[in-house]
Amino acid sequence: MNFQAVKAIYFFEMARFFRTLLQSFVSPVISTSLYFVVFGTVIGSRIQEVEGISYGAFIVPGLIMLSVMTQATSNGSFGIYFPKFIGTIYELLSAPVSYFEILLGYVGAAATKALFIGLVILATAAVFVDLKIMHPVAMILFLVLTCISFALLGFILGIWARNFEQLQLVPLLVVTPLVFLGGSFYSVSMLPSIWQTITLFNPVVYLVSGFRWSFFGNADVPIFVSLLAISSFTVVCVIIVAWIFNTGWRIKQ
Amino acid sequence: MLLEVNELRKTYATGFEALKGISLKVNKGEILALLGPNGAGKTSLISTICGITNPSSGSVIIDGYDISKNFRDARKLVGLVPQDITLEPFEKVLNTINFSRGLFGRKKDDALTEKILTKLSLWDKRDSRIMELSGGMKRRVLIAKALIHEPRLLFLDEPTASVDVELRQSMWDVVADLKKDGVTIILTTHYIEEAEAIADRVGIINKGELLLIEGKASLMQKFGQKILKIELQKRLNQLPKDLSEKNVKLSDDGLSLTYIYDTKQKKTGITKLLSNLSNSGINLRDIQTDQSSLEEIFVNLVKEKAE
Ligand SMILES: Nc1ncnc2c1ncn2[C@@H]1O[C@H](COP(=O)(O)OP(=O)(O)OP(=O)(O)O)[C@@H](O)[C@H]1O
Ligand SMILES: [Mg+2]
């Protein structure tokens, strides 16, 4: 195991993040505040409570998930796409590093960034609403697993993408809608029954539900189903990555 | 033996066969120059040896390590300076160099970094961003990145493309120092003088085949031939006796003479030829010399191969 190389990749990627630290910090703070103003104040004045929780607090887990998923995906994809795009990937390919080490470096950094942003949002939210976290360990576990699995998804996208449009396509057209429709801002039980059934095909529902459970103790779907969902999603991503590495697909000519 | 390439073939996804069974051996401490026209397969050969593309068949052994079975041990020994300048524009010189060393599993070594950057006249630029550097400086950053993990086998893919004369000279000084340290170097170039200046052996590649690989001295003789063409004022029916013995030929129309000589020899015989001509009372109209170009030699080599 070439730990030095993993470290080199990880910190090289993190340095990119720290260079724009202010930006990385300010934009989630502002967007979270906006969500609270729009959703919390405007909608929240009409919807008093959801499942016994104030609406403002109810949307916090969904808000965090929304940012964490999109950030992990886009960071994960950009990290590996950029060297491919400008050609510096030659260095990774000719160095004594295994694919697993490359993966560890890039996905680790992307997940760390997403985790950081998730925590910033959590802290911002705590300013606006009264938050209690019932299951902090489960909360952290869900958060970390989501960061890692979506960073993996991003890594796959970054290898697949042939241009910047493709790179942005999936986060924009797939991840964001799935999260919005995944019960981030409402409880699935509030939907008409036909939509409740359709919603259950949205994998994000399970993640948001499980994450919300760790805050408030109630969920749209049983918690073990949520855990199963996030774990299987991670496993699927790992399998795809393993296949990519074994074949050199879109990495080596 | 530091590098052994056996029957290496590479067919790209497009179906194009860029390497058609290349075999070569390179000794420790040797400098090998690879010459060949555009698209010959030089970069493909280097990329395949370094692990950037997968070989279709054949094997590569570096210091006893197979590049696919023992890729870690093999790659640790290799440094690569790619043909195209590929660097992250927003990074600082020092960071990108430390990154390269880290990839090879080595801890930061400030003394070595300073030594290498100083040698490449980049020490002043260590805190500059890549995008603030000139093209020649960027190429030196690439070289520094390849040297920072102290490779035993260094590939330089057209290191002097877009590099000015002065820098070229300093680059060869660096190469000479590396050779002194026992580093084996394989470089590609389009300039025969460059190969001549620093290489021990020269290989010629065309259309994915290694046409020849031999010591510099013997190859240079082939490149060293020049043709002297002398136009005469009056038609000559026959060569004077003392000229016909030499490498002098009279054209069919009798209006010009050609003389083939070797620039590498101490006496080219030109003075003697000219004085003989004037002694014989032959008046000259014009003189010109021609060197057999690299392309001509390629063509001849390919023809010989085909026959
Ligand atoms: N990724 C690729 N896919 C398909 N064909 C390729 C690829 N890379 C190179 N080739 C082809 O392989 C041949 C050899 O290319 P290569 O870059 O090895 O040549 P070269 O000798 O380095 O040329 P130059 O002196 O121009 O650098 C060319 O015909 C090129 O078009
Ligand atoms: Mg080339």
Coordinates of C-alpha atoms and ligand atoms in Angstrom, one line a residue:
Chain A
M1 CA 0.0 0.0 0.0
N2 CA 1.4 3.3 -1.1
F3 CA 0.1 5.5 1.7
Q4 CA 2.3 8.4 0.8
A5 CA 0.6 8.6 -2.6
V6 CA -2.9 8.4 -1.1
K7 CA -1.9 11.3 1.2
A8 CA -0.4 13.2 -1.7
I9 CA -3.6 12.9 -3.8
Y10 CA -5.8 13.7 -0.8
F11 CA -4.0 16.8 0.3
F12 CA -3.5 18.0 -3.3
E13 CA -7.3 17.8 -3.7
M14 CA -8.0 19.4 -0.3
A15 CA -5.6 22.2 -1.2
R16 CA -7.9 23.1 -4.1
F17 CA -10.7 23.2 -1.6
F18 CA -8.8 25.4 0.9
R19 CA -7.8 27.8 -1.8
T20 CA -11.5 28.6 -2.2
L21 CA -12.4 28.1 1.4
L22 CA -14.3 31.3 1.8
Q23 CA -16.4 30.4 -1.2
S24 CA -16.8 26.9 0.0
F25 CA -18.0 28.2 3.3
V26 CA -20.0 31.2 2.3
S27 CA -22.2 29.7 -0.4
P28 CA -23.8 26.9 1.7
V29 CA -24.4 29.4 4.5
I30 CA -26.1 31.8 2.2
S31 CA -28.1 29.2 0.3
T32 CA -29.2 27.5 3.6
S33 CA -30.3 30.9 5.0
L34 CA -32.3 31.5 1.8
Y35 CA -34.0 28.2 2.1
F36 CA -35.0 29.1 5.6
V37 CA -36.3 32.4 4.6
V38 CA -38.3 31.0 1.6
F39 CA -39.4 27.6 2.9
G40 CA -39.3 28.1 6.6
T41 CA -40.9 31.5 6.8
V42 CA -43.3 31.6 3.8
I43 CA -44.4 28.0 3.7
G44 CA -43.8 27.4 7.3
S45 CA -46.3 30.1 8.2
R46 CA -48.9 27.9 6.5
I47 CA -47.7 24.5 7.5
Q48 CA -47.3 24.7 11.2
E49 CA -46.1 21.3 12.0
V50 CA -45.2 18.1 10.2
E51 CA -45.4 14.9 12.3
G52 CA -45.2 17.0 15.4
I53 CA -42.1 18.9 14.4
S54 CA -42.0 22.5 13.4
Y55 CA -41.6 22.8 9.6
G56 CA -38.4 24.7 9.8
A57 CA -36.7 21.9 11.8
F58 CA -38.4 19.3 9.6
I59 CA -36.6 20.4 6.5
V60 CA -33.1 20.6 8.0
P61 CA -32.1 16.9 7.3
G62 CA -33.4 17.2 3.7
L63 CA -31.5 20.5 3.2
I64 CA -28.3 18.9 4.4
M65 CA -28.9 15.8 2.2
L66 CA -29.6 18.0 -0.8
S67 CA -26.3 19.8 -0.5
V68 CA -24.2 16.8 0.6
M69 CA -25.4 14.7 -2.3
T70 CA -24.9 17.3 -5.0
Q71 CA -21.5 18.5 -3.5
A72 CA -20.2 14.9 -3.1
T73 CA -21.2 14.1 -6.6
S74 CA -19.8 17.1 -8.3
N75 CA -16.6 17.2 -6.2
G76 CA -16.0 13.5 -6.8
S77 CA -16.5 13.8 -10.6
F78 CA -14.5 17.0 -10.9
G79 CA -11.5 15.6 -9.0
I80 CA -10.8 12.8 -11.5
Y81 CA -12.3 14.5 -14.6
F82 CA -9.9 17.5 -14.4
P83 CA -6.6 15.5 -14.7
K84 CA -8.2 13.5 -17.5
F85 CA -9.2 16.7 -19.2
I86 CA -5.9 18.6 -18.9
G87 CA -3.8 15.5 -19.4
T88 CA -2.1 15.4 -16.0
I89 CA -3.6 11.9 -15.5
Y90 CA -0.4 10.6 -17.2
E91 CA 1.3 11.1 -13.9
L92 CA -1.2 8.9 -12.0
L93 CA -1.0 6.2 -14.6
S94 CA 2.7 6.1 -14.7
A95 CA 3.2 6.3 -10.9
P96 CA 3.5 3.2 -8.6
V97 CA 0.0 3.6 -7.3
S98 CA -2.9 1.2 -7.6
Y99 CA -6.3 2.2 -8.7
F100 CA -7.6 1.6 -5.2
E101 CA -5.1 4.2 -3.9
I102 CA -6.2 6.7 -6.5
L103 CA -9.8 6.0 -5.6
L104 CA -9.0 6.5 -1.9
G105 CA -7.3 9.8 -2.5
Y106 CA -10.0 11.3 -4.7
V107 CA -13.1 9.9 -3.1
G108 CA -11.7 10.6 0.3
A109 CA -11.1 14.2 -0.5
A110 CA -14.5 14.7 -2.2
A111 CA -16.3 13.1 0.7
T112 CA -14.4 15.2 3.2
K113 CA -15.5 18.4 1.4
A114 CA -19.1 17.3 1.3
L115 CA -19.0 16.4 5.0
F116 CA -17.6 19.8 5.8
I117 CA -20.4 21.5 3.9
G118 CA -23.0 19.3 5.5
L119 CA -21.7 20.3 8.9
V120 CA -21.7 24.0 8.0
I121 CA -25.3 23.7 6.9
L122 CA -26.2 22.0 10.1
A123 CA -24.6 24.8 12.1
T124 CA -26.3 27.4 10.0
A125 CA -29.6 25.7 10.5
A126 CA -29.1 25.6 14.2
V127 CA -29.1 29.4 14.2
F128 CA -32.6 29.5 12.6
V129 CA -34.4 26.7 14.4
D130 CA -34.3 24.7 17.6
L131 CA -32.6 21.5 16.7
K132 CA -32.3 18.3 18.7
I133 CA -30.5 15.3 17.4
M134 CA -32.0 12.1 18.9
H135 CA -29.5 9.6 17.4
P136 CA -26.2 11.5 16.9
V137 CA -24.2 8.4 16.0
A138 CA -26.7 7.2 13.4
M139 CA -26.8 10.8 12.1
I140 CA -23.0 10.9 11.6
L141 CA -23.1 7.4 10.1
F142 CA -25.7 8.3 7.6
L143 CA -24.0 11.5 6.7
V144 CA -20.6 9.9 6.2
L145 CA -22.0 7.0 4.2
T146 CA -23.9 9.4 2.0
C147 CA -20.8 11.5 1.4
I148 CA -18.7 8.5 0.5
S149 CA -21.3 6.8 -1.7
F150 CA -22.1 9.9 -3.7
A151 CA -18.4 10.8 -4.0
L152 CA -18.1 7.3 -5.5
L153 CA -20.9 8.0 -7.9
G154 CA -19.2 11.3 -8.8
F155 CA -15.9 9.4 -9.4
I156 CA -17.7 7.1 -11.9
L157 CA -19.3 10.1 -13.6
G158 CA -15.9 11.9 -13.8
I159 CA -14.4 8.9 -15.6
W160 CA -17.4 8.5 -17.8
A161 CA -17.7 12.1 -18.8
R162 CA -16.1 13.2 -22.1
N163 CA -16.9 16.9 -21.6
F164 CA -18.0 19.4 -19.1
E165 CA -21.7 19.2 -20.2
Q166 CA -21.8 15.5 -19.4
L167 CA -20.0 16.2 -16.1
Q168 CA -22.8 18.5 -15.0
L169 CA -25.6 16.5 -16.5
V170 CA -26.1 13.9 -13.9
P171 CA -25.9 16.0 -10.8
L172 CA -28.3 18.5 -12.4
L173 CA -30.7 16.2 -14.1
V174 CA -30.7 13.2 -11.8
V175 CA -29.4 13.9 -8.3
T176 CA -31.1 17.3 -7.6
P177 CA -34.6 16.2 -8.9
L178 CA -34.4 12.9 -7.0
V179 CA -33.5 14.8 -3.8
F180 CA -36.3 17.4 -4.3
L181 CA -38.8 14.6 -5.0
G182 CA -37.3 12.4 -2.3
G183 CA -39.2 13.9 0.6
S184 CA -36.6 16.5 1.6
F185 CA -39.1 19.2 2.1
Y186 CA -42.2 17.1 2.9
S187 CA -43.2 13.9 4.5
V188 CA -44.0 11.1 2.1
S189 CA -47.2 10.5 4.0
M190 CA -48.4 14.0 2.9
L191 CA -48.6 12.8 -0.7
P192 CA -51.6 11.2 -2.4
S193 CA -51.4 7.5 -2.1
I194 CA -50.5 6.8 -5.8
W195 CA -47.5 9.2 -5.5
Q196 CA -46.5 7.6 -2.2
T197 CA -46.0 4.3 -4.2
I198 CA -44.1 6.0 -7.0
T199 CA -41.9 7.8 -4.5
L200 CA -40.8 4.5 -3.0
F201 CA -38.8 3.9 -6.3
N202 CA -36.7 6.9 -5.5
P203 CA -33.6 5.7 -3.7
V204 CA -33.1 9.1 -2.1
V205 CA -36.3 8.7 -0.1
Y206 CA -34.7 6.0 2.0
L207 CA -31.6 8.2 2.7
V208 CA -33.5 11.3 3.6
S209 CA -36.0 9.3 5.7
G210 CA -33.2 7.5 7.6
F211 CA -31.3 10.7 8.1
R212 CA -34.5 12.4 9.4
W213 CA -35.0 9.5 11.7
S214 CA -31.6 10.2 13.3
F215 CA -32.8 13.7 14.1
F216 CA -36.4 13.2 15.2
G217 CA -37.0 9.5 15.7
N218 CA -39.7 9.1 13.1
A219 CA -39.4 8.0 9.5
D220 CA -41.2 7.4 6.3
V221 CA -39.7 4.0 5.9
P222 CA -38.2 1.6 8.5
I223 CA -34.7 2.6 9.5
F224 CA -33.1 -0.8 8.6
V225 CA -34.5 -0.4 5.1
S226 CA -32.8 3.0 4.9
L227 CA -29.5 1.5 6.0
L228 CA -29.9 -1.3 3.6
A229 CA -30.6 1.2 0.8
I230 CA -27.5 3.3 1.4
S231 CA -25.3 0.3 1.9
S232 CA -26.4 -1.4 -1.3
F233 CA -26.0 1.9 -3.2
T234 CA -22.4 2.1 -1.9
V235 CA -21.8 -1.5 -2.9
V236 CA -23.1 -1.0 -6.4
C237 CA -20.8 2.0 -6.9
V238 CA -17.9 0.0 -5.6
I239 CA -18.6 -2.8 -8.1
I240 CA -18.9 -0.4 -11.0
V241 CA -15.6 1.3 -9.9
A242 CA -13.9 -2.1 -9.7
W243 CA -15.1 -3.0 -13.2
I244 CA -13.8 0.4 -14.5
F245 CA -10.4 -0.3 -13.0
N246 CA -10.2 -3.8 -14.3
T247 CA -10.9 -2.8 -17.8
G248 CA -9.2 0.6 -17.8
W249 CA -12.5 1.9 -19.3
R250 CA -12.1 5.6 -20.5
I251 CA -8.9 5.9 -18.5
K252 CA -6.4 4.1 -20.7
Q253 CA -6.4 4.1 -24.5
Chain B
M1 CA 20.3 -4.7 -18.8
L2 CA 17.9 -2.0 -17.5
L3 CA 15.2 -2.1 -20.0
E4 CA 14.1 -5.0 -22.2
V5 CA 11.2 -4.7 -24.6
N6 CA 10.0 -7.9 -26.3
E7 CA 7.8 -8.0 -29.4
L8 CA 5.7 -5.1 -28.1
R9 CA 2.5 -4.5 -30.0
K10 CA -0.1 -1.8 -29.5
T11 CA -3.4 -1.5 -31.4
Y12 CA -5.5 1.4 -30.4
A13 CA -9.3 1.3 -29.9
T14 CA -9.6 2.8 -33.4
G15 CA -8.0 -0.4 -34.8
F16 CA -4.8 1.5 -35.7
E17 CA -1.7 -0.5 -35.0
A18 CA 0.8 2.0 -33.7
L19 CA 3.5 -0.5 -32.6
K20 CA 4.2 -3.5 -34.7
G21 CA 6.3 -5.8 -32.6
I22 CA 9.1 -3.7 -31.2
S23 CA 12.0 -5.3 -29.4
L24 CA 15.0 -3.5 -27.9
K25 CA 17.4 -3.6 -25.0
V26 CA 18.9 -0.7 -23.2
N27 CA 21.9 -1.0 -20.9
K28 CA 22.3 0.7 -17.6
G29 CA 23.6 4.3 -17.9
E30 CA 23.1 4.4 -21.6
I31 CA 21.5 7.3 -23.5
L32 CA 19.3 6.1 -26.4
A33 CA 17.8 8.6 -28.8
L34 CA 14.7 7.6 -30.8
L35 CA 14.3 9.3 -34.1
G36 CA 11.4 9.1 -36.4
P37 CA 8.9 11.2 -38.4
N38 CA 5.6 12.4 -36.9
G39 CA 3.3 9.5 -36.1
A40 CA 6.0 7.0 -36.2
G41 CA 5.0 5.5 -32.8
K42 CA 7.7 7.1 -30.5
T43 CA 5.2 8.4 -28.0
S44 CA 3.1 5.3 -28.2
L45 CA 6.2 3.2 -27.3
I46 CA 7.0 5.4 -24.3
S47 CA 3.4 5.5 -23.2
T48 CA 3.1 1.7 -23.3
I49 CA 6.4 1.2 -21.4
C50 CA 5.3 3.7 -18.7
G51 CA 1.8 2.3 -18.2
I52 CA -0.2 5.1 -19.7
T53 CA -1.6 2.7 -22.4
N54 CA -1.9 -1.1 -22.1
P55 CA 0.1 -3.1 -24.5
S56 CA -1.8 -5.4 -26.9
S57 CA 0.8 -8.0 -26.6
G58 CA 4.5 -8.4 -25.8
S59 CA 6.3 -7.7 -22.6
V60 CA 8.4 -4.9 -21.0
I61 CA 10.9 -5.7 -18.2
I62 CA 12.5 -2.9 -16.3
D63 CA 15.5 -3.9 -14.1
G64 CA 14.0 -7.4 -13.9
Y65 CA 10.5 -6.3 -13.0
D66 CA 7.7 -6.9 -15.5
I67 CA 5.6 -3.8 -16.0
S68 CA 2.3 -5.5 -15.5
K69 CA 3.1 -8.2 -13.0
N70 CA 5.4 -6.0 -10.8
F71 CA 4.1 -2.6 -11.8
R72 CA 5.0 -1.0 -8.5
D73 CA 8.6 -2.0 -8.5
A74 CA 8.9 -1.3 -12.2
R75 CA 7.4 2.1 -12.1
K76 CA 9.3 3.3 -9.1
L77 CA 12.4 3.3 -11.3
V78 CA 10.9 5.3 -14.1
G79 CA 10.5 9.1 -14.7
L80 CA 8.6 10.5 -17.6
V81 CA 8.6 13.9 -19.2
P82 CA 5.7 13.8 -21.6
Q83 CA 5.7 15.4 -25.1
D84 CA 2.8 17.8 -24.4
I85 CA 2.9 20.3 -21.6
T86 CA 0.4 19.0 -19.1
L87 CA 0.3 20.9 -15.8
E88 CA -2.4 22.2 -13.5
P89 CA -2.5 25.9 -14.3
F90 CA -3.5 27.1 -10.8
E91 CA -1.0 25.1 -8.9
K92 CA 2.3 26.5 -7.5
V93 CA 5.5 25.0 -8.8
L94 CA 6.6 23.7 -5.5
N95 CA 3.2 22.0 -4.7
T96 CA 3.0 20.2 -8.0
I97 CA 6.6 18.9 -7.6
N98 CA 6.0 17.7 -4.1
F99 CA 2.8 16.0 -5.4
S100 CA 4.8 14.1 -7.9
R101 CA 7.3 12.8 -5.3
G102 CA 4.4 11.8 -3.0
L103 CA 2.8 9.7 -5.8
F104 CA 6.0 7.7 -5.9
G105 CA 5.7 7.0 -2.2
R106 CA 8.4 9.3 -1.1
K107 CA 8.4 11.8 1.7
K108 CA 9.2 15.5 0.9
D109 CA 12.9 16.2 0.6
D110 CA 13.5 19.9 0.7
A111 CA 17.2 19.7 0.0
L112 CA 16.7 17.6 -3.1
T113 CA 13.8 19.9 -4.3
E114 CA 16.0 22.9 -4.0
K115 CA 18.9 21.1 -5.8
I116 CA 16.7 20.1 -8.7
L117 CA 14.9 23.4 -9.1
T118 CA 18.2 25.3 -8.9
K119 CA 19.7 23.1 -11.6
L120 CA 16.8 23.8 -13.8
S121 CA 16.8 27.5 -13.0
L122 CA 13.4 27.3 -11.4
W123 CA 14.2 28.0 -7.8
D124 CA 13.1 31.7 -8.2
K125 CA 9.9 30.5 -9.6
R126 CA 9.0 28.0 -6.9
D127 CA 6.1 30.0 -5.5
S128 CA 4.7 31.0 -8.9
R129 CA 1.6 29.5 -10.3
I130 CA 2.1 27.4 -13.4
M131 CA 0.1 29.7 -15.6
E132 CA 2.5 32.5 -14.8
L133 CA 5.4 30.6 -16.4
S134 CA 6.7 30.7 -20.0
G135 CA 6.5 27.6 -22.2
G136 CA 10.1 26.8 -21.7
M137 CA 9.8 27.1 -17.9
K138 CA 6.8 24.8 -17.9
R139 CA 8.8 22.2 -19.7
R140 CA 11.4 22.5 -17.0
V141 CA 8.8 22.0 -14.4
L142 CA 7.8 18.8 -16.2
I143 CA 11.4 17.7 -16.0
A144 CA 11.6 18.6 -12.3
K145 CA 8.5 16.6 -11.7
A146 CA 10.0 13.6 -13.4
L147 CA 13.3 13.9 -11.5
I148 CA 12.0 14.5 -8.1
H149 CA 11.6 10.8 -7.2
E150 CA 15.1 10.1 -8.4
P151 CA 14.4 7.7 -11.3
R152 CA 16.9 5.3 -12.7
L153 CA 15.3 5.3 -16.1
L154 CA 14.2 8.6 -17.6
F155 CA 12.0 9.1 -20.7
L156 CA 12.2 12.5 -22.3
D157 CA 9.7 12.8 -25.1
E158 CA 10.9 15.7 -27.3
P159 CA 12.3 17.7 -24.4
T160 CA 13.6 20.4 -26.7
A161 CA 10.5 21.1 -28.7
S162 CA 9.8 24.9 -28.3
V163 CA 12.9 25.5 -26.3
D164 CA 15.5 28.2 -27.1
V165 CA 19.1 27.5 -27.9
E166 CA 20.5 28.5 -24.5
L167 CA 18.0 26.4 -22.6
R168 CA 18.6 23.5 -24.9
Q169 CA 22.2 23.6 -24.0
S170 CA 21.5 23.8 -20.3
M171 CA 19.1 20.9 -20.7
W172 CA 21.8 18.8 -22.2
D173 CA 24.0 19.7 -19.2
V174 CA 21.3 18.3 -17.0
V175 CA 21.2 15.2 -19.1
A176 CA 25.0 14.8 -18.9
D177 CA 24.9 15.1 -15.1
L178 CA 22.2 12.5 -14.9
K179 CA 24.3 10.2 -17.0
K180 CA 27.2 10.7 -14.7
D181 CA 24.9 9.6 -11.8
G182 CA 24.2 6.4 -13.8
V183 CA 20.7 7.3 -14.9
T184 CA 19.6 5.6 -18.1
I185 CA 17.9 8.0 -20.5
I186 CA 15.7 7.4 -23.5
L187 CA 14.7 10.5 -25.5
T188 CA 12.9 11.2 -28.7
T189 CA 13.8 14.0 -31.0
H190 CA 13.4 15.2 -34.6
Y191 CA 16.9 16.7 -34.7
I192 CA 19.7 14.6 -35.8
E193 CA 22.3 17.0 -34.3
E194 CA 20.6 16.5 -30.9
A195 CA 20.9 12.8 -31.1
E196 CA 24.5 13.3 -32.2
A197 CA 25.3 15.6 -29.3
I198 CA 24.3 13.3 -26.4
A199 CA 23.2 9.8 -27.4
D200 CA 25.3 6.7 -27.2
R201 CA 22.9 4.8 -29.5
V202 CA 20.3 5.8 -31.9
G203 CA 17.1 4.0 -32.8
I204 CA 15.0 4.8 -35.8
I205 CA 11.3 4.2 -35.7
N206 CA 8.9 4.4 -38.6
K207 CA 5.3 3.3 -38.9
G208 CA 5.5 1.4 -35.7
E209 CA 8.6 -0.5 -36.5
L210 CA 12.1 -0.2 -35.2
L211 CA 14.1 0.0 -38.4
L212 CA 17.5 0.0 -36.8
I213 CA 19.2 0.6 -33.6
E214 CA 22.9 1.1 -33.5
G215 CA 25.8 3.0 -32.1
K216 CA 25.9 6.7 -32.8
A217 CA 29.2 6.6 -34.6
S218 CA 28.3 4.2 -37.3
L219 CA 24.9 5.8 -37.9
M220 CA 26.4 9.3 -38.1
Q221 CA 28.5 8.2 -41.0
K222 CA 25.4 7.6 -43.0
F223 CA 24.0 11.0 -42.0
G224 CA 27.3 12.7 -42.4
Q225 CA 27.5 12.3 -46.2
K226 CA 27.2 15.4 -48.3
I227 CA 27.0 15.9 -52.0
L228 CA 28.9 18.7 -53.7
K229 CA 27.4 19.8 -57.0
I230 CA 29.6 21.8 -59.3
E231 CA 28.1 23.4 -62.4
L232 CA 30.5 24.0 -65.3
Q233 CA 30.8 26.9 -67.7
K234 CA 31.5 24.6 -70.6
R235 CA 30.3 21.2 -71.5
L236 CA 32.8 18.5 -70.6
N237 CA 33.0 15.3 -72.6
Q238 CA 35.1 13.3 -70.2
L239 CA 36.5 13.6 -66.7
P240 CA 40.2 14.3 -66.5
K241 CA 42.1 11.3 -65.3
D242 CA 43.1 12.4 -61.9
L243 CA 39.4 13.1 -61.1
S244 CA 37.8 10.0 -62.4
E245 CA 39.6 7.9 -59.8
K246 CA 37.8 9.7 -57.0
N247 CA 34.2 9.8 -56.1
V248 CA 33.5 12.3 -58.8
K249 CA 30.8 11.8 -61.4
L250 CA 30.1 13.7 -64.6
S251 CA 26.4 14.3 -65.4
D252 CA 25.0 13.0 -68.7
D253 CA 24.7 16.4 -70.2
G254 CA 28.3 17.1 -69.3
L255 CA 27.5 20.3 -67.6
S256 CA 27.9 19.4 -63.9
L257 CA 30.0 17.3 -61.6
T258 CA 28.9 15.6 -58.3
Y259 CA 31.2 14.6 -55.5
I260 CA 30.1 12.6 -52.5
Y261 CA 32.2 13.2 -49.3
D262 CA 32.1 12.6 -45.6
T263 CA 31.9 15.6 -43.3
K264 CA 33.1 13.4 -40.4
Q265 CA 36.5 12.7 -42.0
K266 CA 39.5 14.9 -41.4
K267 CA 40.0 15.5 -45.1
T268 CA 37.0 16.0 -47.2
G269 CA 39.1 16.3 -50.3
I270 CA 37.3 19.4 -51.5
T271 CA 40.4 21.6 -51.6
K272 CA 42.2 19.0 -53.7
L273 CA 39.2 18.6 -56.0
L274 CA 38.9 22.3 -56.6
S275 CA 42.6 22.8 -57.2
N276 CA 42.6 19.8 -59.6
L277 CA 39.8 21.4 -61.5
S278 CA 41.5 24.7 -61.9
N279 CA 44.8 22.9 -62.9
S280 CA 42.9 21.1 -65.7
G281 CA 41.6 24.5 -66.9
I282 CA 37.9 23.7 -66.1
N283 CA 35.9 26.9 -65.2
L284 CA 33.1 26.7 -62.7
R285 CA 29.8 28.5 -62.9
D286 CA 28.4 27.6 -59.4
I287 CA 28.8 25.3 -56.4
Q288 CA 26.3 23.9 -54.1
T289 CA 26.2 21.3 -51.4
D290 CA 23.4 19.0 -50.3
Q291 CA 23.0 16.9 -47.2
S292 CA 21.0 13.7 -47.3
S293 CA 18.1 14.6 -45.1
L294 CA 16.6 12.5 -42.3
E295 CA 13.6 11.9 -44.5
E296 CA 15.8 10.5 -47.3
I297 CA 17.4 8.2 -44.9
F298 CA 14.1 7.0 -43.6
V299 CA 12.9 6.4 -47.1
N300 CA 16.0 4.5 -48.0
L301 CA 15.7 2.4 -44.8
V302 CA 12.1 1.6 -45.5
K303 CA 13.0 0.6 -49.1
E304 CA 15.8 -1.6 -47.9
K305 CA 13.4 -3.3 -45.5
A306 CA 10.8 -3.9 -48.2
E307 CA 13.3 -5.5 -50.5
Ligands
LIG1 N1 -5.1 7.3 -28.5 C1 -4.9 7.0 -29.8 N2 -5.9 6.4 -30.5 C2 -5.7 6.1 -31.8 N3 -4.6 6.3 -32.5 C3 -3.5 6.9 -31.8 C4 -3.6 7.3 -30.4 N4 -2.5 7.8 -30.1 C5 -1.7 7.8 -31.2 N5 -2.3 7.2 -32.2 C6 -1.8 7.0 -33.6 O1 -0.6 6.3 -33.4 C7 0.4 6.7 -34.3 C8 1.7 7.0 -33.6 O2 1.5 8.1 -32.8 P1 2.6 8.6 -31.8 O3 2.1 9.7 -31.0 O4 3.2 7.4 -31.1 O5 3.7 9.2 -32.8 P2 5.1 9.9 -32.5 O6 6.2 9.1 -33.1 O7 5.3 10.2 -31.1 O8 4.9 11.2 -33.4 P3 5.4 12.7 -33.1 O9 6.8 12.8 -33.6 O10 4.4 13.5 -33.9 O11 5.2 13.0 -31.7 C9 -0.2 7.9 -35.0 O12 -0.6 7.5 -36.3 C10 -1.3 8.3 -34.2 O13 -2.4 8.9 -35.0
MG2 MG 5.3 11.9 -30.0

